[in-house]
Coordinates of C-alpha atoms in Angstrom, one line a residue:
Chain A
X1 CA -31.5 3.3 3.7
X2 CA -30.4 4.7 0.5
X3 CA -28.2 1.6 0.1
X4 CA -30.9 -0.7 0.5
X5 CA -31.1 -0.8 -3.4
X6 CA -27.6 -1.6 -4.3
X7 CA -27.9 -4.4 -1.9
X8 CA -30.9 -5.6 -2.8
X9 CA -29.7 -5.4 -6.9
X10 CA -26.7 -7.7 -5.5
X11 CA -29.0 -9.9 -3.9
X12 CA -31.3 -10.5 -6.9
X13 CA -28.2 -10.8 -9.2
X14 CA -26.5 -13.6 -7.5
X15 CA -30.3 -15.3 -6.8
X16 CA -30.9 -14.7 -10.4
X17 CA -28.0 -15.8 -11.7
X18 CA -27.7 -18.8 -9.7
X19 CA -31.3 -19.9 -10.3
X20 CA -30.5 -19.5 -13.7
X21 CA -26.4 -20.9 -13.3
X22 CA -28.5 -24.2 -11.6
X23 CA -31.2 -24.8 -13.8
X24 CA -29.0 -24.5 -16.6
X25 CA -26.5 -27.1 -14.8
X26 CA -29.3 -29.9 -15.2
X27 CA -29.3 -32.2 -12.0
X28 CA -26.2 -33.6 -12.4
X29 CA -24.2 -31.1 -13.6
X30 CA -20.3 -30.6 -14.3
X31 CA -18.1 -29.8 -11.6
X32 CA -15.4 -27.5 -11.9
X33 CA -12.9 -27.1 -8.4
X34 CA -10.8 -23.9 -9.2
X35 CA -8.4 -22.0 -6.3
X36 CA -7.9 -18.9 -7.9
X37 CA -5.5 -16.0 -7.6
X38 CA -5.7 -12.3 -8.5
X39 CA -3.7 -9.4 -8.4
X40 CA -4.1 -5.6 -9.6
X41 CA -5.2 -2.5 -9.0
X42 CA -8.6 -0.9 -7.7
X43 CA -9.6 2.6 -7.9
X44 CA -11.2 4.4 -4.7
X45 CA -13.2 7.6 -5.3
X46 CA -15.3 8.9 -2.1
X47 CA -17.5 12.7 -2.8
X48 CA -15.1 15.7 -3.1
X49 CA -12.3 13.8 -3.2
X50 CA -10.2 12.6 -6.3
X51 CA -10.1 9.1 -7.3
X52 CA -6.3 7.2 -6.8
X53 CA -5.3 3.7 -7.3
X54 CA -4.4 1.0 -4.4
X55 CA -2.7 -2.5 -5.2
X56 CA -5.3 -5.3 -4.7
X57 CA -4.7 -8.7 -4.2
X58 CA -7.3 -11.9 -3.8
X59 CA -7.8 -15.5 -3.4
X60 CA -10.6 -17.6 -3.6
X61 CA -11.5 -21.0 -3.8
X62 CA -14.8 -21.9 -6.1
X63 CA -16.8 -24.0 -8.0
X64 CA -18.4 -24.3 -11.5
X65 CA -21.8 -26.3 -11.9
X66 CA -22.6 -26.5 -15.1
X67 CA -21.0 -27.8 -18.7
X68 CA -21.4 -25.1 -21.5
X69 CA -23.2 -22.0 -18.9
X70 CA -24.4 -22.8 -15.1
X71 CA -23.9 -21.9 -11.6
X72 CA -20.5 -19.8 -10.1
X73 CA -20.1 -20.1 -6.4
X74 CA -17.1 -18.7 -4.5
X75 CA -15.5 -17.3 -1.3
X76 CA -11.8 -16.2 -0.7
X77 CA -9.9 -13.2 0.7
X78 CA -8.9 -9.8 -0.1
X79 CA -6.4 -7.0 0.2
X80 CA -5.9 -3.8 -0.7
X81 CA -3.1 -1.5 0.2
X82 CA -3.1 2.0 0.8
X83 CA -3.2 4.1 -2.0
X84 CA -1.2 6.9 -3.6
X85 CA -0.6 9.8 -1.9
X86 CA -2.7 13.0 -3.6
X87 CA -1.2 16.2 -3.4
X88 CA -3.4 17.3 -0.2
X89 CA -1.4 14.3 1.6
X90 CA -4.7 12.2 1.9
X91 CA -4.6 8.3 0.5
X92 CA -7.1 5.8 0.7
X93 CA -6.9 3.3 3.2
X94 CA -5.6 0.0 3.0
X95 CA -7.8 -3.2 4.1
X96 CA -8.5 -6.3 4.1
X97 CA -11.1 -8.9 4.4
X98 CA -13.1 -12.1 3.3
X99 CA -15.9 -12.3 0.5
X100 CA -18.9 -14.9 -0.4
X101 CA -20.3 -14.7 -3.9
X102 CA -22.7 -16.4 -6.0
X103 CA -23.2 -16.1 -9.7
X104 CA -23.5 -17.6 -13.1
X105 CA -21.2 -18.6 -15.8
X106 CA -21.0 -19.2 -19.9
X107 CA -18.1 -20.8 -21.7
X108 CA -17.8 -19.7 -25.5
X109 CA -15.9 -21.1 -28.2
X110 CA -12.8 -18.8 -28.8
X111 CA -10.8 -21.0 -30.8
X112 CA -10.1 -18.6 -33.7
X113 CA -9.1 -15.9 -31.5
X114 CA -6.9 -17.8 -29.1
X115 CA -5.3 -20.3 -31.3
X116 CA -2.4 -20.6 -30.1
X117 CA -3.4 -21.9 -26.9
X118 CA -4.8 -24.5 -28.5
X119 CA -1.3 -26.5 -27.6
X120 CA -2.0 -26.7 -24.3
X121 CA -5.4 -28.0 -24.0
X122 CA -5.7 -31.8 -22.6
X123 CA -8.5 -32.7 -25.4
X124 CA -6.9 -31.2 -28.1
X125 CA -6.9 -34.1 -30.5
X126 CA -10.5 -34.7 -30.0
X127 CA -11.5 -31.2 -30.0
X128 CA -9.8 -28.0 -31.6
X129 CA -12.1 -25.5 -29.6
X130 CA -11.0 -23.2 -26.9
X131 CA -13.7 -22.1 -24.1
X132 CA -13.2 -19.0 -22.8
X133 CA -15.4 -18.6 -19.6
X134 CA -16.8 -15.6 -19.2
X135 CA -18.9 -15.1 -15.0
X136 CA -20.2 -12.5 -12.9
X137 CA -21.2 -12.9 -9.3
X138 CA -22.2 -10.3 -6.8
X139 CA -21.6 -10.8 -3.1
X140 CA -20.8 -9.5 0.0
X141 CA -17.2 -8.4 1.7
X142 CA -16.7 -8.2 5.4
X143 CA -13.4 -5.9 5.9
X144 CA -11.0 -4.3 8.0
X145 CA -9.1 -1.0 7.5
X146 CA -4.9 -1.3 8.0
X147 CA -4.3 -0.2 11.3
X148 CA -7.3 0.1 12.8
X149 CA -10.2 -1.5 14.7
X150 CA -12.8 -0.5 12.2
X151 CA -14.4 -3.4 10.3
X152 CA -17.5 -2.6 7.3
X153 CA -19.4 -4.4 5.4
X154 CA -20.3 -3.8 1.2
X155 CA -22.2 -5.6 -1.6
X156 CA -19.5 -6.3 -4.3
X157 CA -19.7 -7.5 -8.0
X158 CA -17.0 -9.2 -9.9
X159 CA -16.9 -10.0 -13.7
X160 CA -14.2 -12.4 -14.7
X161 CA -12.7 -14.0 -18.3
X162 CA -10.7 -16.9 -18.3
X163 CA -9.2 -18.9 -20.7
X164 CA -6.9 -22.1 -19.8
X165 CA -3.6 -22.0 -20.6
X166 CA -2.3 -25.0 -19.7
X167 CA -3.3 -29.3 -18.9
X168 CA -1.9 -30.4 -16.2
X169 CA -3.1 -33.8 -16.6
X170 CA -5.5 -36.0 -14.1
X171 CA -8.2 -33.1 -14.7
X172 CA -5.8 -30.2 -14.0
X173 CA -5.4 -27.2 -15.7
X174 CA -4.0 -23.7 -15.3
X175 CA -6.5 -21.4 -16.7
X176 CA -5.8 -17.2 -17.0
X177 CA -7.7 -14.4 -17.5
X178 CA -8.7 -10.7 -15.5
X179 CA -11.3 -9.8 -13.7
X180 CA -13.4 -6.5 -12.9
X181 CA -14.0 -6.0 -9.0
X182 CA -16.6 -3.4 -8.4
X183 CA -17.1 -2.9 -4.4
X184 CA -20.1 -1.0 -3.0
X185 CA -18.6 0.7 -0.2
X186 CA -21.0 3.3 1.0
X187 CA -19.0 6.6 1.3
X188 CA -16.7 5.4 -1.4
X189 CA -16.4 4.0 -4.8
X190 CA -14.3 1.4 -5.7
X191 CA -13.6 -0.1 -8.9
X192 CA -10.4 -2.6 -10.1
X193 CA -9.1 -4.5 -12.3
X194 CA -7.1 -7.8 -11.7
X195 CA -4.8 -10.8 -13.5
X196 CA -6.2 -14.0 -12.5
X197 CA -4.4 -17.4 -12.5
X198 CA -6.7 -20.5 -11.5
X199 CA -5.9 -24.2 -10.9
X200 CA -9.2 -25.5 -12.1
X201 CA -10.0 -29.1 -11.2
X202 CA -12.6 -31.2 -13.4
X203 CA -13.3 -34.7 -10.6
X204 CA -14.0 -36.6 -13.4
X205 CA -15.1 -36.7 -16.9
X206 CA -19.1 -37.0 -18.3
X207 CA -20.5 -38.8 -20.4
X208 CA -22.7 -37.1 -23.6
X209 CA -26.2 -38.0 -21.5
X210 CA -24.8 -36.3 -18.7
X211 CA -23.5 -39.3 -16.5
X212 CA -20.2 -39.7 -14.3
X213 CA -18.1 -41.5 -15.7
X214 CA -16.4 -43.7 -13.5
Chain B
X1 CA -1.4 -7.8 -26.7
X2 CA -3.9 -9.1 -23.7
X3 CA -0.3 -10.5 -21.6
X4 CA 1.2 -6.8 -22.8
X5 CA -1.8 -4.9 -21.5
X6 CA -2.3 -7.3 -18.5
X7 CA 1.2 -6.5 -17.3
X8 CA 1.1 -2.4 -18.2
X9 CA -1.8 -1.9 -15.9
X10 CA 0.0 -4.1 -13.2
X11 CA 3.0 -2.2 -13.1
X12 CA 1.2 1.0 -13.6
X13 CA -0.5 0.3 -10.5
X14 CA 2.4 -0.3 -8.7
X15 CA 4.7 2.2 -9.8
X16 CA 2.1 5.0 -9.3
X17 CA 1.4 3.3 -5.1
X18 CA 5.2 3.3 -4.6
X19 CA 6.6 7.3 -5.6
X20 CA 7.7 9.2 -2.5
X21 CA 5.8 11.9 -0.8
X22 CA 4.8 14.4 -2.8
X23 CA 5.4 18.6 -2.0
X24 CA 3.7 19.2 1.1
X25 CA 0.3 21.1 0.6
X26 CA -0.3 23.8 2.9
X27 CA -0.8 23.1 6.9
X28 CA -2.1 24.8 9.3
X29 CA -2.1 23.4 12.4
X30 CA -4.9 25.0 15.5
X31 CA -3.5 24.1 18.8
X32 CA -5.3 24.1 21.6
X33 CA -4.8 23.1 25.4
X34 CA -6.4 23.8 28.6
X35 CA -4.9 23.2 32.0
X36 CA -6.9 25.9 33.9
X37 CA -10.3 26.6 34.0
X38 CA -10.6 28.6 37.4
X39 CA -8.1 31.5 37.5
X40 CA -8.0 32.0 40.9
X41 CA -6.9 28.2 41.3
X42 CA -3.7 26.4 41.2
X43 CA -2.7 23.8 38.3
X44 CA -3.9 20.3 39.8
X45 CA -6.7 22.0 41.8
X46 CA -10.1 21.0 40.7
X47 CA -11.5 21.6 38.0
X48 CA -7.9 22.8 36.8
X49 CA -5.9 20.3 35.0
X50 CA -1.8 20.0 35.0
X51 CA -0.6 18.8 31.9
X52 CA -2.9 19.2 29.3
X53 CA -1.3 22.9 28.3
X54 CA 2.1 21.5 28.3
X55 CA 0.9 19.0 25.7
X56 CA -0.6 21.5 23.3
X57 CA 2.9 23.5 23.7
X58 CA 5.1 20.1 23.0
X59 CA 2.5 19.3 20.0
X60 CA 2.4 23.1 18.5
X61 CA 6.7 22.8 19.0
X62 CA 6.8 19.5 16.9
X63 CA 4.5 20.6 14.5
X64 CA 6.5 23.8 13.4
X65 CA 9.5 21.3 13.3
X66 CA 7.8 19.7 10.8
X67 CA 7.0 22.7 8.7
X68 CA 3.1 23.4 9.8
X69 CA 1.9 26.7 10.3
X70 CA 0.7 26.6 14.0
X71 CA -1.9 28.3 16.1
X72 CA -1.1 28.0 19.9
X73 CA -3.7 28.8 22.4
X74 CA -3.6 27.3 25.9
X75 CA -5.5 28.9 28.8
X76 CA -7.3 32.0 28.9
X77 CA -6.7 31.7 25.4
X78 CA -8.1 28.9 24.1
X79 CA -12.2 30.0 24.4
X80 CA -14.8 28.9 22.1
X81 CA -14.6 32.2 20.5
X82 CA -11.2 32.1 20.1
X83 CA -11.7 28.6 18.0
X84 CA -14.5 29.7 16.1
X85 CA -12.4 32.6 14.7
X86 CA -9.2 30.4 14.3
X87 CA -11.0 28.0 12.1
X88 CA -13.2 31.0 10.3
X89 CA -10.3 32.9 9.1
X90 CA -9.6 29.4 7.1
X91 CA -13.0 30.0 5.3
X92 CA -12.6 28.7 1.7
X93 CA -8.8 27.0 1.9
X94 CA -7.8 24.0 0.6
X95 CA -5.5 23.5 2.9
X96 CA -4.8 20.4 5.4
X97 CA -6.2 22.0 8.3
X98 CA -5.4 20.2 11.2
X99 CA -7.3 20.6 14.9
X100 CA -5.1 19.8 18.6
X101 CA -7.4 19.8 21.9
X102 CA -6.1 18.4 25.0
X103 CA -8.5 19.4 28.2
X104 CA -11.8 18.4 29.6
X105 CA -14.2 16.8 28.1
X106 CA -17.6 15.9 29.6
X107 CA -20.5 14.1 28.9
X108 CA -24.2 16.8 29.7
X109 CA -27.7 16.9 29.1
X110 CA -28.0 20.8 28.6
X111 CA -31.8 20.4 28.4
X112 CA -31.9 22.4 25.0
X113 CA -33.3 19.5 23.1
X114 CA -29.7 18.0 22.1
X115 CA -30.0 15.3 24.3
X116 CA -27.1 13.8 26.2
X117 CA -24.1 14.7 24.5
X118 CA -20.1 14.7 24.8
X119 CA -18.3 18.1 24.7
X120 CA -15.2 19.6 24.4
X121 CA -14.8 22.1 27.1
X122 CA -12.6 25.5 25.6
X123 CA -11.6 28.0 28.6
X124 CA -14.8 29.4 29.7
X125 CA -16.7 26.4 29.4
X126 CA -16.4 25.4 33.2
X127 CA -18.0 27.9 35.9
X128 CA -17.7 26.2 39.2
X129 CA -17.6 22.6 38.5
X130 CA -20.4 22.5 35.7
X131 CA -20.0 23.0 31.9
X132 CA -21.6 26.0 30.4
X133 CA -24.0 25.3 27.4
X134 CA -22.9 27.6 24.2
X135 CA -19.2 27.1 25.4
X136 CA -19.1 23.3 25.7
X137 CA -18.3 22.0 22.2
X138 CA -20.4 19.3 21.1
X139 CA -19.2 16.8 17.5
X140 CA -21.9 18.6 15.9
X141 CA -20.3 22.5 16.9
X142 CA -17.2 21.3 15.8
X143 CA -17.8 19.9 12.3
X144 CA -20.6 22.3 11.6
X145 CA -17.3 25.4 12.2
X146 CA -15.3 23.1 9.9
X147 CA -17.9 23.0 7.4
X148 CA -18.8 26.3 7.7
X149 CA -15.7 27.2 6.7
X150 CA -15.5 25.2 3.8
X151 CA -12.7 23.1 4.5
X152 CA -12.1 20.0 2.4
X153 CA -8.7 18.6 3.9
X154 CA -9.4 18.3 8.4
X155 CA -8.3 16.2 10.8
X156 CA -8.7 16.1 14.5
X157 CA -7.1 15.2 17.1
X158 CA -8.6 15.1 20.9
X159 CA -6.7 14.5 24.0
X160 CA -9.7 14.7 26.5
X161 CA -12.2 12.4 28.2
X162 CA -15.7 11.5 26.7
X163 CA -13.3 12.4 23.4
X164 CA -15.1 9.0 21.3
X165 CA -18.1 10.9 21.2
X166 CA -16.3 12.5 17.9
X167 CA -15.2 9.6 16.3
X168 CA -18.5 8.8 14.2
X169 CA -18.6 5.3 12.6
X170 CA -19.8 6.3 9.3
X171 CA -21.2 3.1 7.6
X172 CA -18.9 1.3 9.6
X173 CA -18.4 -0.6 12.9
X174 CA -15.8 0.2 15.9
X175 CA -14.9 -2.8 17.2
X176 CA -13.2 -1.1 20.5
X177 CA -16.6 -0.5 23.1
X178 CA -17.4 2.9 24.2
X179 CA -16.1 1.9 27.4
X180 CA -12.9 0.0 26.8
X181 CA -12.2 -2.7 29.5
X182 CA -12.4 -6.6 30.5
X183 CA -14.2 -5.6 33.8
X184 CA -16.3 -3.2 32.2
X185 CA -20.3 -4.3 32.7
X186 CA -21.3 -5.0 29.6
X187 CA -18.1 -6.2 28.6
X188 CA -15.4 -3.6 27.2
X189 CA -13.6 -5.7 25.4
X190 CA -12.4 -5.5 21.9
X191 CA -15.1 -7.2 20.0
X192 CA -15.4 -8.6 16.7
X193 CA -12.4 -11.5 17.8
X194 CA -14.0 -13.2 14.7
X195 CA -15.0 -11.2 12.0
X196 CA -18.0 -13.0 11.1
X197 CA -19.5 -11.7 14.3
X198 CA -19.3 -8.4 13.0
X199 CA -21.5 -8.8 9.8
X200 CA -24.7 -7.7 11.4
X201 CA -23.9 -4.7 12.9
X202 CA -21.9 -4.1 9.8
X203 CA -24.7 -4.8 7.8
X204 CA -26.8 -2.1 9.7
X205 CA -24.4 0.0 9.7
X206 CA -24.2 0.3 6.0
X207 CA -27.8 0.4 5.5
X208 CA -28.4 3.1 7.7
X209 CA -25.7 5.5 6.2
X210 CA -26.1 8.6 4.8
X211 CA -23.5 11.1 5.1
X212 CA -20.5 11.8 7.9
X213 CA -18.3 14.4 8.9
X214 CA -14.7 14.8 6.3
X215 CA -13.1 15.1 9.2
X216 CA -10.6 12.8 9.9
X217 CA -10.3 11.9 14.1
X218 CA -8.7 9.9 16.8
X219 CA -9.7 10.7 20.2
X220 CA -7.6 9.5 23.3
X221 CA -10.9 7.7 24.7
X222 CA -14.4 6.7 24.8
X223 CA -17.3 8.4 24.0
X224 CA -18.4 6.3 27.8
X225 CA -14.9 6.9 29.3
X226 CA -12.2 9.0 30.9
X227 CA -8.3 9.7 29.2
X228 CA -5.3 10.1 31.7
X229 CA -2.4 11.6 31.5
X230 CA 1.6 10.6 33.2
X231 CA 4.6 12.3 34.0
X232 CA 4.7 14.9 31.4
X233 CA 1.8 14.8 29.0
X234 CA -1.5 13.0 28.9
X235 CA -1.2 9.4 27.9
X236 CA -2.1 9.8 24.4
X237 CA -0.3 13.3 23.5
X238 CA 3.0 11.3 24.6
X239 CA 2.3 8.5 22.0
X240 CA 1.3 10.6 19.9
X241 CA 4.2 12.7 19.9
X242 CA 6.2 9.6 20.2
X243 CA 4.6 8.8 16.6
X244 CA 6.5 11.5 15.0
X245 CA 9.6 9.3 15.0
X246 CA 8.5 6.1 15.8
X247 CA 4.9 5.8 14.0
X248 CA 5.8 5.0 10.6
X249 CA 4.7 1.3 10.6
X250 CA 5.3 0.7 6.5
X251 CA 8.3 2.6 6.6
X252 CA 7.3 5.1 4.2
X253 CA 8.2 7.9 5.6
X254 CA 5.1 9.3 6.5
X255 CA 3.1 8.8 10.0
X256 CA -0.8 8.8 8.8
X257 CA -3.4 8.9 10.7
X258 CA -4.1 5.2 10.6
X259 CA -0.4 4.9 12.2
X260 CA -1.0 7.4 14.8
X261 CA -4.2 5.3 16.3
X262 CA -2.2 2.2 15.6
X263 CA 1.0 3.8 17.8
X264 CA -1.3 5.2 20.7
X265 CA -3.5 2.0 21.1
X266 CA -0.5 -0.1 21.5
X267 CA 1.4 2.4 23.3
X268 CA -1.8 2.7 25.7
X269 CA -2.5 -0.7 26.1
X270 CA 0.9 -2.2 26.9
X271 CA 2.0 0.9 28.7
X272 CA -1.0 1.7 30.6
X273 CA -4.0 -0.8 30.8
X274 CA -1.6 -3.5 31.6
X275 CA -1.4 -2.1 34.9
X276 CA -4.7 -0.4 35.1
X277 CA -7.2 -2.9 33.8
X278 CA -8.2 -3.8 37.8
X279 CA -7.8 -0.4 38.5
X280 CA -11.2 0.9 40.2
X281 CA -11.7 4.8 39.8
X282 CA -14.6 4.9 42.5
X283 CA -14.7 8.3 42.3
X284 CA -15.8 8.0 38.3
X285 CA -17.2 5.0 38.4
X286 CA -14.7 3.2 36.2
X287 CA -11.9 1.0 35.5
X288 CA -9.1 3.4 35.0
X289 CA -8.2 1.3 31.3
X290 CA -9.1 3.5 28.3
X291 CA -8.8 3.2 24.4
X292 CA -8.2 5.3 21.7
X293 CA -10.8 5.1 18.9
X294 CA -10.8 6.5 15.6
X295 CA -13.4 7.8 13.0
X296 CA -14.6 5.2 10.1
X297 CA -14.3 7.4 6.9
X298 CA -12.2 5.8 3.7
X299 CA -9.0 8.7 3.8
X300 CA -6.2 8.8 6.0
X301 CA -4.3 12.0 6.1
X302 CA -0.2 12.1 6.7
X303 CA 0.5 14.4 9.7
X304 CA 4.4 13.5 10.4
X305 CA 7.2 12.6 8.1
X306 CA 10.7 10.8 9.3
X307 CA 12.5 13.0 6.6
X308 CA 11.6 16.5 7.0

């Protein structure tokens, strides 16, 4: 049961954050679609062993509730491939699997940093500010090891940046950004780090008091 | 700078999971098989076995072809004693140590407080019909001479019935039952068809982990079944040494561990349990269909190349 904590801290994390993502989102809150890739590297360390990179790879498909901060929700898939070889002829082993998460989010003006992407933003004449969105979410992953008939479960965590890059019109818009996975295995650390690319989807515009407009 | 970054790690990643194998460490390869048990017995004549010698020979000839330093011990040879000094004069090494049995294997109640157990059964562990306790090699003899020794790098490999008792899960699950089989009672097989059904036991699993064995194993069966052997070798030695040259799934170059229980199974299942899934054993009390299963730890260890 030494686990249980890491677990639980998961738990209360992604109950924390999305009591707080949810209040924050009022009742009718922004809505945010977004299918999002990712691809890049993880590091795997278990005791006595040394730690060596494997490719990762995700998708997920998510939602935003919430305008300037509120509620991240998301499930998708994930793979990693084997890694390296070390010099004793050992290598981590590839797998793959599915995740649920639940977070929060908070968009901050990054206008001065960013500003050349200001070009590509939809409300650029009304608005010269860039939101970066910065979210964490903890959850859990149900995997598989390659070649094998061996399947574990693990609490994960993943912080992610975005900024969007460019409108697409109709409430489209190509955001990027990287994210951090961190993945409680239990006899083996794992920790990454991952391009993103998202097709973000906004259903329809709000009004200042918070209304749909339609 | 971020795209610049972005794009050093990616290829970074890449470029350091795609080099070649590097140098070989040191290997040393302990290879053990048991075909007679009872000296003043023929080959075939219970409790004596036929084959399972000639598999330790064929494995201990492929693995000095591809540059291990073997131990071969078959017969009178291969005692418990003889094992326990084979892996003690490895005491210390770094080495990628890796560990051959192909025999019997039973499944006993010793009435020494252990429980009922699964054993690996060395020369000298049979008198009569029975297996002799402090001969029979239980999972925790065998890791505890591995650890004992000190070794970092092991992996095992175990052609012999009752052989899944040594394939610990570790936090995880195996999805292949202890007794592999559609007309097993409870239901042998595979599980898990969708994932989500495994997130319970998963779950447990996790939660109730603490430690596990290094050692890296695939056994030829179940820790609730028997293994069987063909024509030259038992079923799984011939896949496995089939592996050698056929195993590399990713076409790397290198035959893993991961590959090897990924060769066998299919090997086994298309070659074997097709035919033998209705297959009634009366005197066992099985279903003569069996499955390999392998241990749950993170590493997988490269026992074969293609290029050597």
């Amino acid at each position: 049961m030494r686990r249980l904590p890491v677990v639980l801290a998961c738990i209360l994390l992604a109950m924390a954050a999305a009591t707080v993502g949810a209040q924050a989102a009022g009742p009718i809150p922004g809505v945010e679609l977004a299918a999002t890739t990712a691809t890049g590297a993880v590091v795997s360390s278990a005791a006595g062993n040394g730690a060596l990179p494997q490719p990762m790879a995700a998708a997920a498909f998510g939602m935003l509730l919430g305008d300037r901060y509120g509620l991240r929700l998301e499930a998708g898939a994930l793979v990693a491939g084997p890694s390296a070889l070390s010099s004793a002829w050992y290598r981590y082993r590839g797998f793959y699997g599915v995740f649920a998460r639940a977070g929060a989010f908070v968009r901050f003006d990054v206008s001065g940093i960013f500003a050349s992407l200001d070009d590509a933003r939809e409300d650029k004449e009304e608005s010269a500010t860039t939101l970066a969105t910065l979210s964490v979410a903890a959850g859990i992953h149900l995997e598989r090891y390659d070649n094998s008939d061996t399947l574990f479960m693990h609490p994960g965590l993943d912080l992610a940046v975005t900024l969007p890059v460019l409108a697409l019109g109709n409430g489209l818009r190509l955001d990027a950004g990287f994210s951090i996975p961190m993945l409680f295995r239990a006899d083996c650390a794992t920790l990454g780090f991952a391009a993103t690319l998202s097709l973000a989807w906004a259903p329809a515009p709000r009004t200042a008091d918070g209304r749909m407009d339609r | 700078m971020t795209r610049i970054a972005v794009a050093a790690a990616l290829a970074a990643a890449l470029g350091l999971t795609a080099c070649g194998l590097p140098d070989p460490p040191a290997r040393f390869a302990f290879v053990y098989g048991v075909s007679i048990y009872d000296t003043l017995k023929a080959e075939g004549v219970n409790p004596n076995l036929t084959l399972a010698d000639d598999d330790a020979e064929a494995m201990a000839a492929l693995l000095a072809s591809q540059g291990w330093d073997v131990t071969l011990r078959t017969d009178a040879d291969a005692t418990r004693d003889a094992i326990e000094a084979d892996i003690g004069s490895m005491a210390g090494s770094d080495a990628l140590v890796l560990f051959y049995y192909s025999g019997h294997g039973d499944e006993h109640d010793f009435g020494l407080g252990e429980g009922f157990e699964r054993y690996l059964l060395p020369h000298g562990a049979i008198v009569g019909y029975a297996p002799v306790a402090g001969q029979a090699m239980s999972p925790a003899d065998l890791f505890g001479l591995f650890e004992a020794a000190g070794l970092q790098h092991v992996v095992a490999l175990l052609d012999c019935c009752f052989s899944g008792g040594f394939a610990y899960e570790g936090p995880t699950v195996d999805a292949v039952p202890p007794s592999f089989g559609p007309n097993e009672i409870p239901d042998g097989s595979i599980r898990f068809g969708r994932i989500s059904d495994a997130l319970y036991p998963t779950i447990t699993n996790y939660l109730a982990y603490d430690s596990s064995p290094k050692t890296v194993v695939i056994t030829a069966a179940g820790l609730g079944e028997s293994s069987w052997e063909r024509d030259e070798h038992g079923l799984f030695t011939g896949f496995l040494l089939e592996s050698a040259t056929a195993g590399d799934m990713d076409g790397d170059g290198a035959v893993t561990t991961g590959e090897i229980y990924a060769y066998t199974s299919r090997g086994i299942m298309e070659d074997w349990n097709a035919d033998h899934e209705d297959t009634w054993v009366s005197a066992l009390g099985e279903y003569a269909d069996f499955h390999p299963h392998q241990s749950g730890g993170p590493l997988e260890y490269v026992i074969f190349t293609t290029e050597h």
